[in-house]
Tab-separated table of C-alpha atoms and ligand atoms in Angstrom:
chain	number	residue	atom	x	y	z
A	1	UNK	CA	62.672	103.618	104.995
A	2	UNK	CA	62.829	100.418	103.033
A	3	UNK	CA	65.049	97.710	103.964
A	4	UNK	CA	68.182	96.855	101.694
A	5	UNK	CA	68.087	93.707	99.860
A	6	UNK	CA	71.579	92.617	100.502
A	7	UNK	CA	73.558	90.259	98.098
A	8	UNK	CA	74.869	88.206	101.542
A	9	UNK	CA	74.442	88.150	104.944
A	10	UNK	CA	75.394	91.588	106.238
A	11	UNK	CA	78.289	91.723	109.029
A	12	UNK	CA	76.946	90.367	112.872
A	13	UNK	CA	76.925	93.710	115.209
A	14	UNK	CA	79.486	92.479	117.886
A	15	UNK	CA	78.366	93.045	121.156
A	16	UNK	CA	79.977	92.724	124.917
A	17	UNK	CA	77.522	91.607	128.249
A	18	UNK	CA	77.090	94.235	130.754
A	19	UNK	CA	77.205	93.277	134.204
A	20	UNK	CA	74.303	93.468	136.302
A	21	UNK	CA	71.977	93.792	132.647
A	22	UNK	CA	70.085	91.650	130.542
A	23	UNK	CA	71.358	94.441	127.553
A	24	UNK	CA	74.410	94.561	125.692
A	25	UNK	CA	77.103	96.913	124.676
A	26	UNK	CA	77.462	97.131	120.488
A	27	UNK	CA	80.644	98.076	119.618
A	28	UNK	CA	81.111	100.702	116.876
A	29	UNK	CA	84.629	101.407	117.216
A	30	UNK	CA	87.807	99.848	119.062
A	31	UNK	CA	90.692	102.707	119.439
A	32	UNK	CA	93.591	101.826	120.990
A	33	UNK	CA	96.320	104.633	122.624
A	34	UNK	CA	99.908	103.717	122.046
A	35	UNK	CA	102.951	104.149	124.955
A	36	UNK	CA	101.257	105.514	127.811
A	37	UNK	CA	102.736	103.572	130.606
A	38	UNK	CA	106.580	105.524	131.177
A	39	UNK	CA	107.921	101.988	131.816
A	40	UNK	CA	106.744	100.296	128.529
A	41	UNK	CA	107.548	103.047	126.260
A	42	UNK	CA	110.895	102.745	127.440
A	43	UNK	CA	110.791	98.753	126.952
A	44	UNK	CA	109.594	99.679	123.126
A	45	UNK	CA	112.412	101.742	123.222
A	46	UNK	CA	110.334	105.125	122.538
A	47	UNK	CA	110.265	106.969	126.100
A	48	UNK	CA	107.577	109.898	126.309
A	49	UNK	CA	107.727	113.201	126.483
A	50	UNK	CA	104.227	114.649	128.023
A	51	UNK	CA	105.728	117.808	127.639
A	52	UNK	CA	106.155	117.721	124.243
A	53	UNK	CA	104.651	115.169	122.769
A	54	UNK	CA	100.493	114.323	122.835
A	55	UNK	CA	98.811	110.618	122.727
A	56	UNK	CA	98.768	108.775	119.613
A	57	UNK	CA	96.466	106.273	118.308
A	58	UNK	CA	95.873	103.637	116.499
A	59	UNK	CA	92.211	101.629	115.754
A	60	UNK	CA	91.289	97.803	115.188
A	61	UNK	CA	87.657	96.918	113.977
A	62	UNK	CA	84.978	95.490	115.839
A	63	UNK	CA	84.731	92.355	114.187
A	64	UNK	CA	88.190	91.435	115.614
A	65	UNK	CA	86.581	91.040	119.230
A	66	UNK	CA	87.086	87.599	120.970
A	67	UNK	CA	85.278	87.531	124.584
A	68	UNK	CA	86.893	86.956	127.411
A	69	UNK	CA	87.602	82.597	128.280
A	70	UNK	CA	87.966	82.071	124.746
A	71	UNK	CA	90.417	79.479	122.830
A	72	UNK	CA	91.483	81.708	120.078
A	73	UNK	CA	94.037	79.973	117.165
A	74	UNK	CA	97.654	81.502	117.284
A	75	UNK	CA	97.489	83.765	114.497
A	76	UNK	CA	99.341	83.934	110.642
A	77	UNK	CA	102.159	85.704	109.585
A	78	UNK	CA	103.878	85.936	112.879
A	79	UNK	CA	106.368	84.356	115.285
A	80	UNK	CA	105.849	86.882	117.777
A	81	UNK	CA	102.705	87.022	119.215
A	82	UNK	CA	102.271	88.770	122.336
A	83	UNK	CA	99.935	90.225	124.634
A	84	UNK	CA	98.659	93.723	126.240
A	85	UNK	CA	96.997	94.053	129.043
A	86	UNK	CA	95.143	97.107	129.362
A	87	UNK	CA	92.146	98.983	130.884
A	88	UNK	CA	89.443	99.493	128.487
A	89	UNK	CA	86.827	102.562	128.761
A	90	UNK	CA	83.443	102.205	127.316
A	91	UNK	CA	82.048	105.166	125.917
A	92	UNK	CA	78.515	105.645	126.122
A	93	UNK	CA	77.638	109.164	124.763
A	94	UNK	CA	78.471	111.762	122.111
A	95	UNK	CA	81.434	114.237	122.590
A	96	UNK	CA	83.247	116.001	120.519
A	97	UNK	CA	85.995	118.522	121.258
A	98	UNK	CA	85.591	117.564	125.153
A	99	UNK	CA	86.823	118.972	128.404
A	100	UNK	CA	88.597	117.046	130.511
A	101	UNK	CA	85.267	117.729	132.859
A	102	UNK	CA	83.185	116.255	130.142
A	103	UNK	CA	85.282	112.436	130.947
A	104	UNK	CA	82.378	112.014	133.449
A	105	UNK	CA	79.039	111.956	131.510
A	106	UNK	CA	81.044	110.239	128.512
A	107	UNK	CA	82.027	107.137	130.394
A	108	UNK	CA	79.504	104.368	130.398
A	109	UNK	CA	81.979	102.001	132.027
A	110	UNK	CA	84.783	99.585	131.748
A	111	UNK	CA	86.709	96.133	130.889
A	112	UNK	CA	89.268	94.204	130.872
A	113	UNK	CA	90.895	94.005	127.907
A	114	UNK	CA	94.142	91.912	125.704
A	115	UNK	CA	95.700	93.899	122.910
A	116	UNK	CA	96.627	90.964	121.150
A	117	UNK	CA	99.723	91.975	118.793
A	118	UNK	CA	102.120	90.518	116.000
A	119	UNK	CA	105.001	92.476	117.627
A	120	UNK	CA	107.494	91.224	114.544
A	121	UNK	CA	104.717	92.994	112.213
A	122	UNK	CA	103.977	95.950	114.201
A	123	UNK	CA	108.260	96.687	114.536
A	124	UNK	CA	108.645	96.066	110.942
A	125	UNK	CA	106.023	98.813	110.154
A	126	UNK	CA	107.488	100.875	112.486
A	127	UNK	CA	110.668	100.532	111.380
A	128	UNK	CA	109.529	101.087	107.572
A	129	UNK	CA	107.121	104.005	108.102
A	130	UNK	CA	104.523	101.648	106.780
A	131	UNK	CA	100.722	101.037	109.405
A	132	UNK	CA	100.381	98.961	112.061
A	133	UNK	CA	97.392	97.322	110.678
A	134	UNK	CA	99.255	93.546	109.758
A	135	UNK	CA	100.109	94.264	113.693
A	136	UNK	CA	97.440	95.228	115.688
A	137	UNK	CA	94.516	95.068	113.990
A	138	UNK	CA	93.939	91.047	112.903
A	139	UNK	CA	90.937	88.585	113.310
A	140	UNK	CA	90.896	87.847	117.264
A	141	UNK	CA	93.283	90.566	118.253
A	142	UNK	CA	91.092	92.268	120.475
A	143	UNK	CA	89.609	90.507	123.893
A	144	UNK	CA	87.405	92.055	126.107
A	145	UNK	CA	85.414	91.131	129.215
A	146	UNK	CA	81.903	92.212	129.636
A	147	UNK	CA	81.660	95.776	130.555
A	148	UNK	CA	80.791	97.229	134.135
A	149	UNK	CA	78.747	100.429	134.333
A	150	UNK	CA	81.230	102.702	136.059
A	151	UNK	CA	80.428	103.906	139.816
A	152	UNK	CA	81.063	106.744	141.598
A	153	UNK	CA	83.336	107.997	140.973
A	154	UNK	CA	83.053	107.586	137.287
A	155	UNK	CA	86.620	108.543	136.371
A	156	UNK	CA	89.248	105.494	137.170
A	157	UNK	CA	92.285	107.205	137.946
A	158	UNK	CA	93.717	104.188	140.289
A	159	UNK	CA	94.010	100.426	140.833
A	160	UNK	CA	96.488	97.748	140.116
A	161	UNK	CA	96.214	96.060	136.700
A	162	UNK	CA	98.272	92.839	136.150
A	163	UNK	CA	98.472	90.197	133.848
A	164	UNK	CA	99.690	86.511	134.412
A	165	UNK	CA	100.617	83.951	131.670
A	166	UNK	CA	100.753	79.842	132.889
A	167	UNK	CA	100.205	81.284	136.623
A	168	UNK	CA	103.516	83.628	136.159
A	169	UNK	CA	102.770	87.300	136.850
A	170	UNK	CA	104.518	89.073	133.642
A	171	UNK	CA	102.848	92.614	134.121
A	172	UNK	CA	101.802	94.568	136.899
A	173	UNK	CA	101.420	97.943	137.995
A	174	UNK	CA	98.850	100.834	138.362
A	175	UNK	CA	96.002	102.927	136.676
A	176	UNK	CA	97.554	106.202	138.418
A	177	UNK	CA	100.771	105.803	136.052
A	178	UNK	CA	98.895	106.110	132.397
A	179	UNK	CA	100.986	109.008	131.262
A	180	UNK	CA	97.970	110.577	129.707
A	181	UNK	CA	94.662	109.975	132.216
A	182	UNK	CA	90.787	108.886	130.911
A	183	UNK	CA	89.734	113.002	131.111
A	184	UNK	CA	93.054	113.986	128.979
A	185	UNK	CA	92.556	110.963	126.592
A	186	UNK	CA	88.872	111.758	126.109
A	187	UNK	CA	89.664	115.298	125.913
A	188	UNK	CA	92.490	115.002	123.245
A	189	UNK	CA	90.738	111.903	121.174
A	190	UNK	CA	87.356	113.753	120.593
A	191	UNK	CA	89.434	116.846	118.824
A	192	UNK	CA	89.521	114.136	116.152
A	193	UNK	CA	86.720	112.165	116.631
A	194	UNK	CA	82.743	112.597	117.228
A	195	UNK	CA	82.696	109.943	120.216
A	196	UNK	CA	79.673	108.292	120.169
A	197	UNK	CA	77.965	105.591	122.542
A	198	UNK	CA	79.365	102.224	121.602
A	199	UNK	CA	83.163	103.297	121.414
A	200	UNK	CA	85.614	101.116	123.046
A	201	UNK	CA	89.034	103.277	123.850
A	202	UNK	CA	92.002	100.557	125.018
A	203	UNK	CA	94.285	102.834	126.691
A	204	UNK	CA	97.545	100.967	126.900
A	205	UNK	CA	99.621	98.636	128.698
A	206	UNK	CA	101.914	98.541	131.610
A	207	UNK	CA	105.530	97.410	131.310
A	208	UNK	CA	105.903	93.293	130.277
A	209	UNK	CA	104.676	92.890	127.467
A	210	UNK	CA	105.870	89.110	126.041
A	211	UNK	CA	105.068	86.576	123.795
A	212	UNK	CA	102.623	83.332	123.965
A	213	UNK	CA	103.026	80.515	122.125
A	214	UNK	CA	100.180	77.372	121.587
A	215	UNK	CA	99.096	75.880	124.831
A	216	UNK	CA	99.625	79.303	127.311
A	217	UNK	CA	96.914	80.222	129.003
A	218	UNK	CA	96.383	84.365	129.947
A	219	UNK	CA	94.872	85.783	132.916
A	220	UNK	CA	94.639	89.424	133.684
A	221	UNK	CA	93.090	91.253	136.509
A	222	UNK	CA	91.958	94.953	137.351
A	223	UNK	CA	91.150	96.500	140.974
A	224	UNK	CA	86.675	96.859	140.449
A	225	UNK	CA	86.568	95.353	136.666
A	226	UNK	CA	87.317	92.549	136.394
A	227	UNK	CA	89.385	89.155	135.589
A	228	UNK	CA	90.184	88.161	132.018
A	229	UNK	CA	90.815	84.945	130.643
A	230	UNK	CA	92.484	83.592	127.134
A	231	UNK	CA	93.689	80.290	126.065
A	232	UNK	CA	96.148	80.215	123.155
A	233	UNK	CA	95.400	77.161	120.525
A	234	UNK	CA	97.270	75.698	117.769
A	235	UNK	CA	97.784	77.321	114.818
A	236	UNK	CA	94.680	77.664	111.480
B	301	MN	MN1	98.188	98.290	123.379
């Protein structure tokens, strides 16, 4: 096959370190899963149902990765900008309409990760019935650390997961309380979705959620991932 000629530069393929490899992870695409901690649906005011209700989702694109220590500019349009601290599984096979026994062989590994949000965008949206795009998915608004192969076992189904801001601890709690788990969230996403190596699924944050302003500094931390680390700058 010939080789486009392209009338500009074509788009950098963003890519994460992987521990313990001289390789790295290409990201193809970042979905995210909305309220699945009990406590910080309730805090969004939209408590959950599992019996009634399945995981929803929403998707920001790889080019608005930022990796982990960065200085990233407070972004436009908002005066709410807050973080998410959440467990991040990195898929690295194909699956589609999965088992939750297929989670296993699907998993390459995991990071850290900071759903960066305009929470005064995302609310209007959801208040309007318009997307979350002008919300969630925005240049920078999506940090990761480098990703660690998973172990044995492969599934993550416990751990604490916190999140400080200027050394104060604003989130923390554990992986056991994700309403929906990595096999039911693999299971349900790929009856939607050919998963294929290179997807990044954020699965949600704890309760605490809060805004940053210019100056803050973010550090997060999960039991056998990792830390994560974000400085807030001045405004563009
Ligand atoms: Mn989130």
């Amino acid at each position: 096959m010939t080789t486009p000629r392209l009338a500009f530069a074509a788009p950098d393929i963003v890519t994460l370190p992987i521990r313990g490899s001289g390789a790295r992870f290409p990201i193809r695409r970042i979905f995210c899963v909305g309220r699945n901690y009990h406590a910080h649906a309730i805090e969004m005011g939209r408590p959950v149902d599992k019996s009634t209700t399945r995981p929803f989702y929403f998707l920001k694109d790889a080019s608005a990765t930022v990796e982990s220590g960065a200085t990233i500019p407070y972004p436009p349009g908002t005066q709410d900008y807050q973080y998410e601290m959440e467990l991040v599984v990195a898929i690295g096979a194909h699956g589609f309409r999965l088992t939750e026994d297929d989670a296993e062989r699907m998993v390459f590994g995991y990071c850290c990760g900071l759903d960066m949000t305009r929470r005064d965008l995302q609310m209007l949206a959801r208040e309007t019935g318009r997307p979350w795009d002008l919300g969630k998915d925005f240049e920078q608004s999506a940090v990761f650390t480098g990703i660690v192969p998973k172990g044995r076992p492969g599934v993550l189904d416990g751990g604490e997961i916190r999140l400080q801001v200027n050394g104060r601890t604003m989130q923390r709690s554990s992986l056991d309380k994700l309403i929906w788990s990595i096999p039911e969230l693999l299971a349900d996403l790929s009856g939607f979705y050919h998963l294929q190596p290179g997807d990044l699924i954020m699965t949600g944050t704890p309760e605490g959620v809060g805004p940053v302003w210019p100056g803050d500094h973010l550090s997060g931390h999960i039991d056998a991932v990792g830390d994560i680390e974000l400085h807030i700058g001045a405004p563009t």
